[in-house]
Short mmCIF file of C-alpha atoms in Angstrom, two decimals:
data_model
loop_
_atom_site.label_atom_id
_atom_site.label_comp_id
_atom_site.label_asym_id
_atom_site.label_seq_id
_atom_site.Cartn_x
_atom_site.Cartn_y
_atom_site.Cartn_z
CA MET A 1 -7.57 4.62 30.11
CA ASP A 2 -5.57 6.58 32.81
CA LEU A 3 -5.41 10.14 32.91
CA GLU A 4 -1.93 10.72 31.99
CA SER A 5 -2.54 8.40 28.80
CA ARG A 6 -5.85 10.38 28.01
CA LEU A 7 -4.23 13.85 28.21
CA ARG A 8 -0.91 12.65 26.18
CA LEU A 9 -3.14 11.18 23.54
CA ALA A 10 -5.46 14.40 23.49
CA GLY A 11 -2.30 16.42 22.77
CA ASP A 12 -1.45 14.11 19.69
CA VAL A 13 -4.57 13.86 17.80
CA PRO A 14 -4.29 17.66 16.27
CA ALA A 15 -1.49 16.43 14.29
CA VAL A 16 -3.13 13.38 13.39
CA GLU A 17 -6.12 15.58 12.06
CA GLU A 18 -3.85 17.85 9.97
CA PHE A 19 -1.71 14.73 8.56
CA LEU A 20 -5.14 13.27 6.95
CA SER A 21 -6.55 16.68 6.00
CA PRO A 22 -4.74 16.80 2.64
CA THR A 23 -5.93 13.46 1.49
CA ALA A 24 -9.41 14.09 2.47
CA GLY A 25 -8.99 11.38 5.32
CA ARG A 26 -10.53 12.14 8.67
CA LEU A 27 -10.26 11.26 12.26
CA HIS A 28 -13.62 10.39 14.42
CA HIS A 29 -14.16 10.07 17.94
CA ARG A 30 -17.65 9.95 18.98
CA ASP A 31 -19.26 10.82 22.27
CA GLN A 32 -20.25 7.19 22.98
CA ASP A 33 -16.87 5.74 21.91
CA ALA A 34 -14.16 4.52 24.88
CA VAL A 35 -11.92 7.28 25.39
CA GLY A 36 -9.05 5.40 23.15
CA LEU A 37 -11.29 4.29 20.49
CA PHE A 38 -10.96 6.17 17.02
CA TRP A 39 -12.03 5.69 13.66
CA VAL A 40 -9.63 6.76 10.69
CA GLU A 41 -10.62 7.47 7.15
CA VAL A 42 -7.74 6.80 4.97
CA GLN A 43 -8.20 7.96 1.56
CA PRO A 44 -5.65 6.32 -0.81
CA ASN A 45 -3.87 8.56 -3.00
CA ASN A 46 -5.43 7.08 -5.95
CA GLY A 47 -8.66 9.48 -5.11
CA GLU A 48 -10.53 7.09 -7.36
CA ARG A 49 -10.78 4.57 -4.83
CA ALA A 50 -13.15 4.76 -1.53
CA ALA A 51 -11.51 5.33 1.93
CA PHE A 52 -10.55 2.90 4.30
CA ILE A 53 -12.07 2.94 7.68
CA ALA A 54 -9.57 1.64 10.36
CA ARG A 55 -10.63 1.13 13.93
CA ILE A 56 -7.96 2.03 16.37
CA GLU A 57 -8.09 1.46 19.84
CA TRP A 58 -5.48 2.54 22.52
CA THR A 59 -5.46 1.09 26.15
CA VAL A 60 -2.29 2.75 27.15
CA TYR A 61 -0.74 5.83 25.49
CA PRO A 62 1.82 5.90 24.40
CA ASP A 63 3.61 3.13 26.11
CA ARG A 64 1.53 0.28 23.88
CA PRO A 65 0.57 0.02 20.31
CA PRO A 66 -3.03 0.04 19.71
CA SER A 67 -5.21 -2.72 18.24
CA LEU A 68 -6.02 -1.88 14.56
CA VAL A 69 -8.54 -3.68 12.49
CA PHE A 70 -10.66 -2.57 9.43
CA VAL A 71 -14.20 -2.18 9.30
CA GLU A 72 -16.97 -1.26 6.94
CA SER A 73 -18.49 1.63 8.58
CA ILE A 74 -17.86 3.86 11.51
CA GLY A 75 -19.41 2.50 14.67
CA VAL A 76 -19.08 -1.10 13.62
CA SER A 77 -17.79 -3.07 16.29
CA GLY A 78 -16.91 -6.18 14.39
CA VAL A 79 -14.35 -6.69 11.80
CA GLY A 80 -15.04 -5.96 8.14
CA ALA A 81 -15.30 -8.25 5.30
CA PRO A 82 -12.53 -8.69 3.23
CA SER A 83 -13.52 -5.83 1.07
CA ALA A 84 -13.03 -3.40 4.00
CA TRP A 85 -9.30 -4.55 4.37
CA PRO A 86 -6.38 -3.16 2.28
CA GLY A 87 -4.70 -5.55 0.09
CA ALA A 88 -1.31 -4.66 1.54
CA ASN A 89 1.34 -7.32 3.08
CA GLY A 90 0.64 -7.90 6.77
CA TYR A 91 -3.37 -7.04 6.50
CA ARG A 92 -4.83 -10.29 7.10
CA TYR A 93 -8.42 -10.13 7.03
CA GLY A 94 -8.85 -13.74 7.43
CA SER A 95 -7.01 -13.60 10.70
CA ASN A 96 -8.70 -10.24 11.82
CA ASP A 97 -5.26 -8.65 12.24
CA VAL A 98 -2.64 -6.15 11.03
CA CYS A 99 0.69 -7.82 11.53
CA LYS A 100 2.92 -5.23 11.81
CA PRO A 101 5.31 -3.98 14.30
CA PHE A 102 2.98 -0.86 14.98
CA THR A 103 -0.04 -2.93 16.11
CA ALA A 104 -0.83 -4.50 19.48
CA GLU A 105 -1.78 -7.73 17.38
CA GLY A 106 1.45 -7.62 15.58
CA GLN A 107 3.59 -7.30 18.63
CA ARG A 108 1.60 -9.93 20.44
CA LEU A 109 2.26 -12.92 17.49
CA HIS A 110 6.00 -11.85 17.18
CA SER A 111 7.77 -11.67 20.60
CA GLU A 112 11.05 -10.94 18.58
CA TRP A 113 9.49 -7.59 17.97
CA ASN A 114 10.06 -6.91 21.58
CA SER A 115 13.43 -5.40 21.16
CA GLY A 116 15.40 -4.18 18.05
CA PRO A 117 14.25 -2.32 14.83
CA HIS A 118 10.71 -3.66 14.97
CA SER A 119 9.98 -2.51 18.83
CA TRP A 120 7.24 -0.52 19.76
CA ARG A 121 8.33 3.22 19.70
CA SER A 122 6.72 5.46 22.41
CA THR A 123 8.45 8.37 21.49
CA GLY A 124 7.08 11.30 19.34
CA ASN A 125 3.80 11.16 18.28
CA PRO A 126 2.86 7.27 18.25
CA PHE A 127 -0.73 7.72 16.91
CA LEU A 128 0.57 9.75 14.17
CA TYR A 129 3.38 7.26 13.59
CA VAL A 130 0.53 4.55 13.02
CA VAL A 131 -1.61 6.71 10.91
CA GLU A 132 1.36 7.63 8.67
CA ASN A 133 2.18 3.80 8.45
CA VAL A 134 -1.39 2.74 7.48
CA GLN A 135 -1.44 5.71 4.75
CA ASP A 136 1.62 4.64 3.45
CA ASP A 137 0.83 0.68 2.89
CA ILE A 138 -2.34 1.58 1.34
CA ASN A 139 -0.72 3.83 -0.95
CA ARG A 140 1.94 1.21 -1.87
CA VAL A 141 -0.87 -1.18 -3.19
CA ASP A 142 -2.75 1.80 -4.73
CA GLY A 143 -5.73 1.58 -2.42
CA ARG A 144 -6.57 -1.96 -3.54
CA ARG A 145 -8.71 -4.01 -1.53
CA ALA A 146 -8.35 -7.50 -0.19
CA GLY A 147 -11.74 -8.79 -1.38
#
């Protein structure tokens, strides 16, 4: 990741941490992780359900959407079992991707998203935008899991 991406990403991280805090969610970046790799614990608004762990990896920030998959625990590089994935539309554990406009995988699958309302938005705080969308999607299904 280039220096400009690192600086811009570092500047946007505090807002993501602040957003996650009230719901007991957490943002993790370990010393051994690549610069653009983060682990996000997303706690459903139904506090009775366990948190999801999203692995979010940025390559060029904020100009490209991140790769986003769900894993069973922080530090796991492989894609998680179906039970690690939310049961929300577009969260496809069988294909190992989140087919949404705010992910690299979704943008790669849908060339029609390169323009119009589904195009990647690099303005504001894109990291916060991604995490807010994930939180909203998980809350919409009341924290249910795919598997």
